[in-house]
């Protein structure tokens, strides 16, 4: 395969595997929302959060297997991981918007009020929280669309960071394997 074909395949496979990552992130979001009612889900949420980079690496390894190339470049591995998170965040954003707008329209308001109440409780012990409390009281309530679209930005940044880390790990492991095969 030529480098251009591999790059093109990285985009296509990132879009395909983003369905899986998007479903994973939607499940994680459902667990996050349910944590308010069931505290034991906090542990499950943490496990899912820790599992994200490993799942992204596994999906990237599947991409490499589908290229039928022994190794791919650092930039192709990075590109796949970055776009995996960009496309998955779009799927997550749709799910979050539906939740915030139609399933639980009071969720954002309730979380905002809960945060303000917690800041009032903590303000005597931590005076610096008074500044945050003033900012929250004076700032407008975010809309469903604003809450949902922040996931695109957040997971794009996660894609950048994990893309760099996972590509570096892949490059290190592939060089180590090539060195051991030559000896």
CSV table of N, CA and C in Angstrom, one decimal:
chain,number,residue,atom,x,y,z
A,1,UNK,N,0.8,-1.2,0.0
A,1,UNK,CA,0.0,0.0,0.0
A,1,UNK,C,0.9,1.2,0.0
A,2,UNK,N,0.4,2.2,-0.7
A,2,UNK,CA,1.2,3.5,-0.7
A,2,UNK,C,0.8,4.3,0.5
A,3,UNK,N,1.7,5.2,0.9
A,3,UNK,CA,1.3,6.1,2.1
A,3,UNK,C,0.0,6.8,1.9
A,4,UNK,N,-0.3,7.2,0.7
A,4,UNK,CA,-1.6,7.9,0.5
A,4,UNK,C,-2.8,7.0,0.7
A,5,UNK,N,-2.6,5.7,0.3
A,5,UNK,CA,-3.7,4.8,0.5
A,5,UNK,C,-3.9,4.4,1.9
A,6,UNK,N,-2.8,4.4,2.7
A,6,UNK,CA,-2.9,4.1,4.1
A,6,UNK,C,-3.5,5.3,4.8
A,7,UNK,N,-3.2,6.5,4.4
A,7,UNK,CA,-3.8,7.7,5.0
A,7,UNK,C,-5.3,7.7,4.8
A,8,UNK,N,-5.7,7.4,3.5
A,8,UNK,CA,-7.1,7.4,3.1
A,8,UNK,C,-7.8,6.3,3.9
A,9,UNK,N,-7.2,5.2,4.1
A,9,UNK,CA,-7.8,4.1,4.9
A,9,UNK,C,-7.9,4.5,6.4
A,10,UNK,N,-7.0,5.3,6.9
A,10,UNK,CA,-7.0,5.7,8.2
A,10,UNK,C,-8.3,6.5,8.5
A,11,UNK,N,-8.6,7.4,7.5
A,11,UNK,CA,-9.9,8.2,7.7
A,11,UNK,C,-11.1,7.3,7.7
A,12,UNK,N,-11.1,6.4,6.7
A,12,UNK,CA,-12.3,5.5,6.6
A,12,UNK,C,-12.5,4.6,7.8
A,13,UNK,N,-11.4,4.0,8.2
A,13,UNK,CA,-11.4,3.1,9.4
A,13,UNK,C,-11.7,3.9,10.7
A,14,UNK,N,-11.2,5.1,10.8
A,14,UNK,CA,-11.5,5.9,12.0
A,14,UNK,C,-13.0,6.2,12.0
A,15,UNK,N,-13.7,6.4,10.9
A,15,UNK,CA,-15.1,6.7,10.9
A,15,UNK,C,-15.9,5.4,11.2
A,16,UNK,N,-15.4,4.3,10.7
A,16,UNK,CA,-16.0,3.0,11.0
A,16,UNK,C,-15.9,2.6,12.5
A,17,UNK,N,-14.7,2.7,13.0
A,17,UNK,CA,-14.5,2.3,14.4
A,17,UNK,C,-15.0,3.4,15.4
A,18,UNK,N,-15.3,4.6,14.9
A,18,UNK,CA,-15.9,5.6,15.7
A,18,UNK,C,-17.3,5.2,16.2
A,19,UNK,N,-17.9,4.4,15.4
A,19,UNK,CA,-19.2,3.9,15.8
A,19,UNK,C,-19.1,3.1,17.1
A,20,UNK,N,-18.0,2.3,17.2
A,20,UNK,CA,-17.8,1.5,18.4
A,20,UNK,C,-17.4,2.4,19.6
A,21,UNK,N,-16.5,3.3,19.3
A,21,UNK,CA,-16.0,4.2,20.4
A,21,UNK,C,-17.1,5.1,20.8
A,22,UNK,N,-17.9,5.6,19.8
A,22,UNK,CA,-19.1,6.4,20.2
A,22,UNK,C,-20.1,5.7,21.0
A,23,UNK,N,-20.3,4.5,20.7
A,23,UNK,CA,-21.3,3.7,21.6
A,23,UNK,C,-20.7,3.5,23.0
A,24,UNK,N,-19.4,3.3,23.0
A,24,UNK,CA,-18.7,3.1,24.3
A,24,UNK,C,-18.8,4.4,25.1
A,25,UNK,N,-18.6,5.6,24.5
A,25,UNK,CA,-18.7,6.8,25.2
A,25,UNK,C,-20.1,7.2,25.6
A,26,UNK,N,-21.1,6.7,24.8
A,26,UNK,CA,-22.5,6.9,25.2
A,26,UNK,C,-22.8,6.1,26.4
A,27,UNK,N,-22.3,4.8,26.5
A,27,UNK,CA,-22.5,4.0,27.7
A,27,UNK,C,-21.9,4.7,28.9
A,28,UNK,N,-20.7,5.2,28.7
A,28,UNK,CA,-20.0,5.9,29.8
A,28,UNK,C,-20.8,7.1,30.2
A,29,UNK,N,-21.4,7.9,29.3
A,29,UNK,CA,-22.2,9.0,29.6
A,29,UNK,C,-23.5,8.6,30.4
A,30,UNK,N,-24.1,7.5,29.9
A,30,UNK,CA,-25.3,7.0,30.7
A,30,UNK,C,-24.9,6.6,32.1
A,31,UNK,N,-23.8,6.0,32.3
A,31,UNK,CA,-23.3,5.7,33.6
A,31,UNK,C,-23.1,6.9,34.4
A,32,UNK,N,-22.5,7.9,33.8
A,32,UNK,CA,-22.2,9.2,34.5
A,32,UNK,C,-23.5,9.9,34.9
A,33,UNK,N,-24.5,9.9,34.1
A,33,UNK,CA,-25.7,10.5,34.5
A,33,UNK,C,-26.4,9.7,35.6
A,34,UNK,N,-26.3,8.4,35.6
A,34,UNK,CA,-26.9,7.5,36.5
A,34,UNK,C,-26.2,7.5,37.9
A,35,UNK,N,-25.0,8.0,37.9
A,35,UNK,CA,-24.2,8.0,39.2
A,35,UNK,C,-24.9,8.8,40.3
A,36,UNK,N,-25.7,9.8,40.0
A,36,UNK,CA,-26.4,10.6,41.0
A,36,UNK,C,-27.4,9.7,41.8
A,37,UNK,N,-28.0,8.7,41.2
A,37,UNK,CA,-28.9,7.8,41.8
A,37,UNK,C,-28.3,6.6,42.4
A,38,UNK,N,-27.3,6.0,41.8
A,38,UNK,CA,-26.6,4.8,42.2
A,38,UNK,C,-25.2,5.0,42.4
A,39,UNK,N,-24.7,5.2,43.6
A,39,UNK,CA,-23.3,5.5,43.9
A,39,UNK,C,-22.3,4.4,43.5
A,40,UNK,N,-22.8,3.2,43.4
A,40,UNK,CA,-21.9,2.1,43.1
A,40,UNK,C,-21.4,2.2,41.6
A,41,UNK,N,-22.2,3.0,40.8
A,41,UNK,CA,-21.8,3.2,39.4
A,41,UNK,C,-20.5,4.1,39.3
A,42,UNK,N,-20.2,4.8,40.3
A,42,UNK,CA,-19.0,5.6,40.3
A,42,UNK,C,-17.7,4.8,40.0
A,43,UNK,N,-17.7,3.6,40.6
A,43,UNK,CA,-16.5,2.7,40.3
A,43,UNK,C,-16.5,2.2,38.9
A,44,UNK,N,-17.7,1.9,38.4
A,44,UNK,CA,-17.8,1.4,37.0
A,44,UNK,C,-17.5,2.6,36.1
A,45,UNK,N,-17.9,3.8,36.4
A,45,UNK,CA,-17.5,5.0,35.6
A,45,UNK,C,-16.0,5.2,35.5
A,46,UNK,N,-15.4,5.0,36.7
A,46,UNK,CA,-13.9,5.2,36.7
A,46,UNK,C,-13.2,4.1,35.9
A,47,UNK,N,-13.7,2.9,36.0
A,47,UNK,CA,-13.2,1.8,35.2
A,47,UNK,C,-13.3,2.1,33.7
A,48,UNK,N,-14.5,2.5,33.3
A,48,UNK,CA,-14.7,2.9,31.9
A,48,UNK,C,-13.8,4.0,31.4
A,49,UNK,N,-13.6,5.0,32.3
A,49,UNK,CA,-12.7,6.1,32.0
A,49,UNK,C,-11.3,5.7,31.8
A,50,UNK,N,-10.8,4.8,32.7
A,50,UNK,CA,-9.4,4.3,32.5
A,50,UNK,C,-9.3,3.4,31.3
A,51,UNK,N,-10.3,2.8,30.9
A,51,UNK,CA,-10.3,1.9,29.8
A,51,UNK,C,-10.2,2.6,28.4
A,52,UNK,N,-10.6,3.9,28.3
A,52,UNK,CA,-10.6,4.6,27.1
A,52,UNK,C,-9.3,4.5,26.3
A,53,UNK,N,-8.2,4.9,26.9
A,53,UNK,CA,-6.9,4.8,26.1
A,53,UNK,C,-6.6,3.4,25.6
A,54,UNK,N,-6.9,2.4,26.4
A,54,UNK,CA,-6.6,1.0,26.0
A,54,UNK,C,-7.5,0.6,24.8
A,55,UNK,N,-8.8,1.0,24.9
A,55,UNK,CA,-9.7,0.7,23.8
A,55,UNK,C,-9.3,1.4,22.5
A,56,UNK,N,-8.9,2.7,22.7
A,56,UNK,CA,-8.4,3.4,21.5
A,56,UNK,C,-7.2,2.7,20.9
A,57,UNK,N,-6.3,2.2,21.7
A,57,UNK,CA,-5.1,1.6,21.2
A,57,UNK,C,-5.5,0.3,20.5
A,58,UNK,N,-6.4,-0.4,21.1
A,58,UNK,CA,-6.9,-1.7,20.5
A,58,UNK,C,-7.5,-1.5,19.1
A,59,UNK,N,-8.4,-0.4,19.0
A,59,UNK,CA,-9.0,-0.1,17.7
A,59,UNK,C,-7.9,0.3,16.7
A,60,UNK,N,-6.9,1.0,17.1
A,60,UNK,CA,-5.8,1.4,16.2
A,60,UNK,C,-5.1,0.2,15.7
A,61,UNK,N,-4.9,-0.8,16.6
A,61,UNK,CA,-4.2,-2.0,16.2
A,61,UNK,C,-5.0,-2.8,15.2
A,62,UNK,N,-6.3,-2.7,15.3
A,62,UNK,CA,-7.2,-3.4,14.3
A,62,UNK,C,-7.0,-2.7,13.0
A,63,UNK,N,-6.9,-1.3,13.0
A,63,UNK,CA,-6.7,-0.6,11.8
A,63,UNK,C,-5.4,-1.0,11.1
A,64,UNK,N,-4.3,-1.2,11.9
A,64,UNK,CA,-3.1,-1.6,11.4
A,64,UNK,C,-3.2,-3.0,10.7
A,65,UNK,N,-3.9,-3.9,11.4
A,65,UNK,CA,-4.1,-5.2,10.9
A,65,UNK,C,-4.8,-5.2,9.5
A,66,UNK,N,-5.7,-4.3,9.4
A,66,UNK,CA,-6.5,-4.2,8.1
A,66,UNK,C,-5.7,-3.6,7.0
A,67,UNK,N,-4.6,-2.9,7.3
A,67,UNK,CA,-3.8,-2.3,6.2
A,67,UNK,C,-2.9,-3.4,5.6
A,68,UNK,N,-2.7,-4.5,6.2
A,68,UNK,CA,-1.9,-5.6,5.8
A,68,UNK,C,-0.4,-5.2,5.6
A,69,UNK,N,0.0,-4.2,6.4
A,69,UNK,CA,1.3,-3.7,6.4
A,69,UNK,C,2.0,-4.1,7.7
A,70,UNK,N,3.3,-4.4,7.7
A,70,UNK,CA,3.9,-4.8,9.0
A,70,UNK,C,3.9,-3.7,10.0
A,71,UNK,N,4.1,-2.4,9.5
A,71,UNK,CA,4.0,-1.3,10.4
A,71,UNK,C,3.5,-0.1,9.6
A,72,UNK,N,2.9,0.8,10.3
A,72,UNK,CA,2.5,2.1,9.7
A,72,UNK,C,3.2,3.2,10.4
A,73,UNK,N,3.2,4.4,9.7
A,73,UNK,CA,3.9,5.5,10.3
A,73,UNK,C,3.3,6.1,11.5
A,74,UNK,N,4.1,6.8,12.2
A,74,UNK,CA,3.6,7.5,13.4
A,74,UNK,C,2.5,8.4,13.1
A,75,UNK,N,2.6,9.1,12.0
A,75,UNK,CA,1.5,10.1,11.6
A,75,UNK,C,0.2,9.4,11.2
A,76,UNK,N,0.3,8.2,10.6
A,76,UNK,CA,-0.9,7.5,10.3
A,76,UNK,C,-1.6,6.9,11.5
A,77,UNK,N,-0.8,6.4,12.4
A,77,UNK,CA,-1.4,5.9,13.7
A,77,UNK,C,-2.0,7.1,14.5
A,78,UNK,N,-1.3,8.2,14.5
A,78,UNK,CA,-1.9,9.4,15.2
A,78,UNK,C,-3.1,9.9,14.5
A,79,UNK,N,-3.1,10.0,13.2
A,79,UNK,CA,-4.3,10.5,12.4
A,79,UNK,C,-5.5,9.6,12.7
A,80,UNK,N,-5.3,8.3,12.7
A,80,UNK,CA,-6.4,7.4,13.0
A,80,UNK,C,-7.0,7.6,14.4
A,81,UNK,N,-6.1,7.7,15.4
A,81,UNK,CA,-6.6,7.9,16.7
A,81,UNK,C,-7.3,9.3,16.9
A,82,UNK,N,-6.7,10.3,16.3
A,82,UNK,CA,-7.4,11.6,16.4
A,82,UNK,C,-8.7,11.6,15.8
A,83,UNK,N,-8.9,11.1,14.6
A,83,UNK,CA,-10.2,11.1,13.9
A,83,UNK,C,-11.1,10.1,14.5
A,84,UNK,N,-10.6,9.1,15.1
A,84,UNK,CA,-11.5,8.2,15.9
A,84,UNK,C,-12.2,8.9,17.0
A,85,UNK,N,-11.5,9.8,17.7
A,85,UNK,CA,-12.1,10.6,18.8
A,85,UNK,C,-13.0,11.7,18.2
A,86,UNK,N,-12.6,12.3,17.1
A,86,UNK,CA,-13.5,13.4,16.6
A,86,UNK,C,-14.8,12.8,16.1
A,87,UNK,N,-14.8,11.7,15.4
A,87,UNK,CA,-16.0,11.1,14.9
A,87,UNK,C,-16.8,10.5,16.0
A,88,UNK,N,-16.2,9.9,17.0
A,88,UNK,CA,-16.9,9.3,18.2
A,88,UNK,C,-17.6,10.4,19.0
A,89,UNK,N,-16.9,11.6,19.1
A,89,UNK,CA,-17.5,12.7,19.8
A,89,UNK,C,-18.7,13.2,19.2
A,90,UNK,N,-18.8,13.1,17.8
A,90,UNK,CA,-20.0,13.6,17.1
A,90,UNK,C,-21.2,12.7,17.5
A,91,UNK,N,-20.9,11.4,17.6
A,91,UNK,CA,-22.0,10.4,18.0
A,91,UNK,C,-22.4,10.7,19.4
A,92,UNK,N,-21.4,10.9,20.3
A,92,UNK,CA,-21.7,11.2,21.7
A,92,UNK,C,-22.5,12.5,21.8
A,93,UNK,N,-22.2,13.5,21.0
A,93,UNK,CA,-22.9,14.8,21.1
A,93,UNK,C,-24.3,14.7,20.7
A,94,UNK,N,-24.6,13.8,19.8
A,94,UNK,CA,-26.0,13.6,19.4
A,94,UNK,C,-26.8,13.0,20.6
A,95,UNK,N,-26.2,12.0,21.2
A,95,UNK,CA,-26.8,11.3,22.3
A,95,UNK,C,-27.0,12.3,23.5
A,96,UNK,N,-26.0,13.1,23.8
A,96,UNK,CA,-26.1,14.0,24.9
A,96,UNK,C,-27.1,15.1,24.6
A,97,UNK,N,-27.2,15.6,23.4
A,97,UNK,CA,-28.2,16.6,23.1
A,97,UNK,C,-29.6,16.0,23.3
A,98,UNK,N,-29.8,14.8,22.8
A,98,UNK,CA,-31.2,14.2,23.0
A,98,UNK,C,-31.5,14.1,24.4
A,99,UNK,N,-30.5,13.7,25.2
A,99,UNK,CA,-30.7,13.5,26.7
A,99,UNK,C,-31.0,14.8,27.3
A,100,UNK,N,-30.2,15.8,27.1
A,100,UNK,CA,-30.4,17.1,27.7
A,100,UNK,C,-31.6,17.9,27.3
A,101,UNK,N,-32.0,17.7,26.0
A,101,UNK,CA,-33.1,18.4,25.5
A,101,UNK,C,-34.5,17.7,25.7
A,102,UNK,N,-34.5,16.4,25.5
A,102,UNK,CA,-35.8,15.7,25.5
A,102,UNK,C,-36.0,14.7,26.7
A,103,UNK,N,-35.0,14.0,27.0
A,103,UNK,CA,-35.1,12.9,28.1
A,103,UNK,C,-35.2,13.6,29.4
A,104,UNK,N,-34.2,14.4,29.7
A,104,UNK,CA,-34.2,15.1,31.1
A,104,UNK,C,-33.9,16.6,30.9
A,105,UNK,N,-34.9,17.3,30.5
A,105,UNK,CA,-34.6,18.8,30.3
A,105,UNK,C,-34.2,19.6,31.5
A,106,UNK,N,-34.4,19.1,32.7
A,106,UNK,CA,-34.1,19.8,33.9
A,106,UNK,C,-32.7,19.3,34.4
A,107,UNK,N,-32.0,18.4,33.8
A,107,UNK,CA,-30.8,17.9,34.3
A,107,UNK,C,-29.7,19.0,34.5
A,108,UNK,N,-29.5,19.8,33.5
A,108,UNK,CA,-28.5,20.9,33.5
A,108,UNK,C,-28.8,21.8,34.7
A,109,UNK,N,-30.1,22.2,34.8
A,109,UNK,CA,-30.5,23.1,35.9
A,109,UNK,C,-30.3,22.5,37.3
A,110,UNK,N,-30.6,21.2,37.4
A,110,UNK,CA,-30.5,20.5,38.6
A,110,UNK,C,-29.0,20.4,39.0
A,111,UNK,N,-28.1,20.1,38.0
A,111,UNK,CA,-26.7,20.0,38.3
A,111,UNK,C,-26.1,21.3,38.7
A,112,UNK,N,-26.6,22.4,38.0
A,112,UNK,CA,-26.1,23.7,38.4
A,112,UNK,C,-26.5,24.1,39.8
A,113,UNK,N,-27.7,23.8,40.2
A,113,UNK,CA,-28.2,24.1,41.5
A,113,UNK,C,-27.4,23.3,42.6
A,114,UNK,N,-27.2,22.0,42.2
A,114,UNK,CA,-26.4,21.2,43.1
A,114,UNK,C,-25.0,21.7,43.3
A,115,UNK,N,-24.4,22.1,42.3
A,115,UNK,CA,-23.0,22.7,42.3
A,115,UNK,C,-23.0,23.9,43.2
A,116,UNK,N,-24.0,24.8,43.0
A,116,UNK,CA,-24.1,26.0,43.9
A,116,UNK,C,-24.2,25.7,45.3
A,117,UNK,N,-25.1,24.7,45.6
A,117,UNK,CA,-25.3,24.3,47.0
A,117,UNK,C,-24.0,23.7,47.6
A,118,UNK,N,-23.3,22.9,46.9
A,118,UNK,CA,-22.0,22.4,47.4
A,118,UNK,C,-21.0,23.4,47.6
A,119,UNK,N,-21.0,24.4,46.7
A,119,UNK,CA,-20.0,25.5,46.9
A,119,UNK,C,-20.3,26.4,48.1
A,120,UNK,N,-21.6,26.5,48.4
A,120,UNK,CA,-22.0,27.2,49.6
A,120,UNK,C,-21.6,26.5,50.9
A,121,UNK,N,-21.7,25.2,50.8
A,121,UNK,CA,-21.2,24.3,52.0
A,121,UNK,C,-19.7,24.4,52.1
A,122,UNK,N,-19.0,24.5,51.1
A,122,UNK,CA,-17.5,24.4,51.1
A,122,UNK,C,-16.9,25.8,51.3
A,123,UNK,N,-17.7,26.9,51.0
A,123,UNK,CA,-17.1,28.2,51.1
A,123,UNK,C,-16.5,28.6,52.4
A,124,UNK,N,-17.1,28.2,53.6
A,124,UNK,CA,-16.4,28.6,54.8
A,124,UNK,C,-15.0,27.9,55.0
A,125,UNK,N,-14.9,26.7,54.5
A,125,UNK,CA,-13.6,26.0,54.6
A,125,UNK,C,-12.6,26.5,53.5
A,126,UNK,N,-13.1,26.8,52.4
A,126,UNK,CA,-12.3,27.2,51.2
A,126,UNK,C,-12.8,28.6,50.7
A,127,UNK,N,-12.2,29.7,51.2
A,127,UNK,CA,-12.7,31.0,50.8
A,127,UNK,C,-12.5,31.3,49.3
A,128,UNK,N,-11.6,30.6,48.7
A,128,UNK,CA,-11.4,30.9,47.2
A,128,UNK,C,-12.6,30.4,46.4
A,129,UNK,N,-13.4,29.5,47.0
A,129,UNK,CA,-14.6,29.0,46.3
A,129,UNK,C,-15.7,30.1,46.1
A,130,UNK,N,-15.6,31.2,46.9
A,130,UNK,CA,-16.6,32.3,46.8
A,130,UNK,C,-16.5,32.9,45.4
A,131,UNK,N,-15.3,33.0,44.8
A,131,UNK,CA,-15.1,33.6,43.5
A,131,UNK,C,-15.8,32.7,42.5
A,132,UNK,N,-15.6,31.4,42.6
A,132,UNK,CA,-16.3,30.5,41.6
A,132,UNK,C,-17.8,30.5,41.8
A,133,UNK,N,-18.3,30.7,43.0
A,133,UNK,CA,-19.7,30.7,43.3
A,133,UNK,C,-20.2,32.0,42.6
A,134,UNK,N,-19.6,33.1,42.7
A,134,UNK,CA,-20.0,34.4,42.1
A,134,UNK,C,-20.1,34.2,40.6
A,135,UNK,N,-19.1,33.6,40.0
A,135,UNK,CA,-19.0,33.4,38.6
A,135,UNK,C,-20.2,32.6,38.1
A,136,UNK,N,-20.5,31.5,38.8
A,136,UNK,CA,-21.6,30.6,38.5
A,136,UNK,C,-22.9,31.3,38.6
A,137,UNK,N,-23.1,32.1,39.7
A,137,UNK,CA,-24.4,32.8,39.9
A,137,UNK,C,-24.6,33.8,38.8
A,138,UNK,N,-23.6,34.5,38.4
A,138,UNK,CA,-23.7,35.6,37.4
A,138,UNK,C,-23.7,35.1,35.9
A,139,UNK,N,-23.2,33.9,35.7
A,139,UNK,CA,-23.1,33.5,34.3
A,139,UNK,C,-24.4,32.8,33.9
A,140,UNK,N,-24.8,32.9,32.6
A,140,UNK,CA,-26.0,32.3,32.2
A,140,UNK,C,-25.9,30.7,32.2
A,141,UNK,N,-27.1,30.1,32.3
A,141,UNK,CA,-27.1,28.7,32.3
A,141,UNK,C,-26.8,28.2,30.9
A,142,UNK,N,-25.9,27.2,30.7
A,142,UNK,CA,-25.6,26.7,29.4
A,142,UNK,C,-26.8,25.9,28.8
A,143,UNK,N,-27.0,26.0,27.5
A,143,UNK,CA,-28.1,25.3,26.8
A,143,UNK,C,-27.7,23.9,26.6
A,144,UNK,N,-28.7,23.1,26.1
A,144,UNK,CA,-28.4,21.7,25.8
A,144,UNK,C,-27.4,21.6,24.7
A,145,UNK,N,-27.5,22.4,23.7
A,145,UNK,CA,-26.6,22.4,22.6
A,145,UNK,C,-25.1,22.7,23.1
A,146,UNK,N,-25.0,23.7,23.9
A,146,UNK,CA,-23.7,24.1,24.5
A,146,UNK,C,-23.1,23.0,25.3
A,147,UNK,N,-23.9,22.3,26.1
A,147,UNK,CA,-23.4,21.2,26.9
A,147,UNK,C,-23.0,20.0,26.0
A,148,UNK,N,-23.7,19.8,25.0
A,148,UNK,CA,-23.4,18.6,24.1
A,148,UNK,C,-22.2,18.9,23.3
A,149,UNK,N,-22.1,20.1,22.7
A,149,UNK,CA,-21.0,20.4,21.8
A,149,UNK,C,-19.6,20.6,22.5
A,150,UNK,N,-19.7,20.8,23.8
A,150,UNK,CA,-18.4,20.8,24.5
A,150,UNK,C,-17.7,19.5,24.4
A,151,UNK,N,-18.4,18.4,24.2
A,151,UNK,CA,-17.8,17.1,24.1
A,151,UNK,C,-17.0,17.0,22.9
A,152,UNK,N,-17.4,17.6,21.8
A,152,UNK,CA,-16.6,17.6,20.6
A,152,UNK,C,-15.2,18.2,20.9
A,153,UNK,N,-15.2,19.3,21.5
A,153,UNK,CA,-13.9,19.9,21.9
A,153,UNK,C,-13.1,19.1,22.8
A,154,UNK,N,-13.8,18.6,23.9
A,154,UNK,CA,-13.1,17.8,24.9
A,154,UNK,C,-12.5,16.6,24.3
A,155,UNK,N,-13.2,15.8,23.5
A,155,UNK,CA,-12.7,14.6,23.0
A,155,UNK,C,-11.8,14.8,21.8
A,156,UNK,N,-11.8,15.9,21.2
A,156,UNK,CA,-10.8,16.2,20.1
A,156,UNK,C,-9.5,16.4,20.8
A,157,UNK,N,-9.5,17.1,21.9
A,157,UNK,CA,-8.2,17.3,22.7
A,157,UNK,C,-7.8,16.0,23.2
A,158,UNK,N,-8.7,15.1,23.7
A,158,UNK,CA,-8.3,13.8,24.2
A,158,UNK,C,-7.7,13.0,23.0
A,159,UNK,N,-8.3,13.1,21.8
A,159,UNK,CA,-7.8,12.5,20.7
A,159,UNK,C,-6.4,12.9,20.3
A,160,UNK,N,-6.1,14.2,20.4
A,160,UNK,CA,-4.8,14.7,20.2
A,160,UNK,C,-3.8,14.1,21.2
A,161,UNK,N,-4.1,14.2,22.4
A,161,UNK,CA,-3.2,13.7,23.5
A,161,UNK,C,-3.0,12.2,23.4
A,162,UNK,N,-4.1,11.4,23.3
A,162,UNK,CA,-4.0,10.0,23.2
A,162,UNK,C,-3.4,9.5,21.9
A,163,UNK,N,-3.6,10.3,20.8
A,163,UNK,CA,-3.0,10.0,19.6
A,163,UNK,C,-1.5,10.0,19.6
A,164,UNK,N,-1.0,11.1,20.2
A,164,UNK,CA,0.4,11.2,20.4
A,164,UNK,C,1.0,10.1,21.3
A,165,UNK,N,0.3,9.9,22.4
A,165,UNK,CA,0.9,8.9,23.3
A,165,UNK,C,0.8,7.5,22.7
A,166,UNK,N,-0.4,7.1,22.2
A,166,UNK,CA,-0.5,5.8,21.6
A,166,UNK,C,0.4,5.6,20.4
A,167,UNK,N,0.6,6.6,19.6
A,167,UNK,CA,1.5,6.5,18.4
A,167,UNK,C,2.9,6.3,18.9
A,168,UNK,N,3.3,7.0,19.9
A,168,UNK,CA,4.6,6.8,20.5
A,168,UNK,C,4.8,5.4,21.0
A,169,UNK,N,3.8,4.9,21.7
A,169,UNK,CA,3.9,3.6,22.3
A,169,UNK,C,4.0,2.6,21.1
A,170,UNK,N,3.2,2.8,20.1
A,170,UNK,CA,3.2,1.8,19.0
A,170,UNK,C,4.6,1.9,18.3
A,171,UNK,N,5.1,3.1,18.1
A,171,UNK,CA,6.4,3.2,17.4
A,171,UNK,C,7.5,2.5,18.3
A,172,UNK,N,7.5,2.7,19.6
A,172,UNK,CA,8.5,2.1,20.4
A,172,UNK,C,8.4,0.6,20.4
A,173,UNK,N,7.1,0.1,20.5
A,173,UNK,CA,7.0,-1.4,20.5
A,173,UNK,C,7.3,-2.0,19.1
A,174,UNK,N,7.0,-1.3,18.0
A,174,UNK,CA,7.3,-1.8,16.7
A,174,UNK,C,8.8,-1.8,16.5
A,175,UNK,N,9.5,-0.8,16.9
A,175,UNK,CA,11.0,-0.7,16.8
A,175,UNK,C,11.6,-1.8,17.7
A,176,UNK,N,11.1,-2.0,18.9
A,176,UNK,CA,11.6,-3.0,19.7
A,176,UNK,C,11.4,-4.4,19.1
A,177,UNK,N,10.3,-4.7,18.5
A,177,UNK,CA,10.0,-6.0,17.9
A,177,UNK,C,10.9,-6.2,16.7
A,178,UNK,N,11.1,-5.1,15.9
A,178,UNK,CA,12.0,-5.2,14.8
A,178,UNK,C,13.5,-5.4,15.2
A,179,UNK,N,13.9,-4.8,16.3
A,179,UNK,CA,15.3,-5.0,16.8
A,179,UNK,C,15.4,-6.5,17.3
A,180,UNK,N,14.5,-7.0,18.0
A,180,UNK,CA,14.6,-8.3,18.5
A,180,UNK,C,14.5,-9.4,17.4
A,181,UNK,N,13.8,-9.1,16.3
A,181,UNK,CA,13.7,-10.0,15.2
A,181,UNK,C,15.0,-10.0,14.4
A,182,UNK,N,15.7,-8.9,14.4
A,182,UNK,CA,17.0,-8.9,13.7
A,182,UNK,C,18.1,-9.6,14.4
A,183,UNK,N,18.0,-9.7,15.8
A,183,UNK,CA,19.0,-10.3,16.6
A,183,UNK,C,18.8,-11.8,16.6
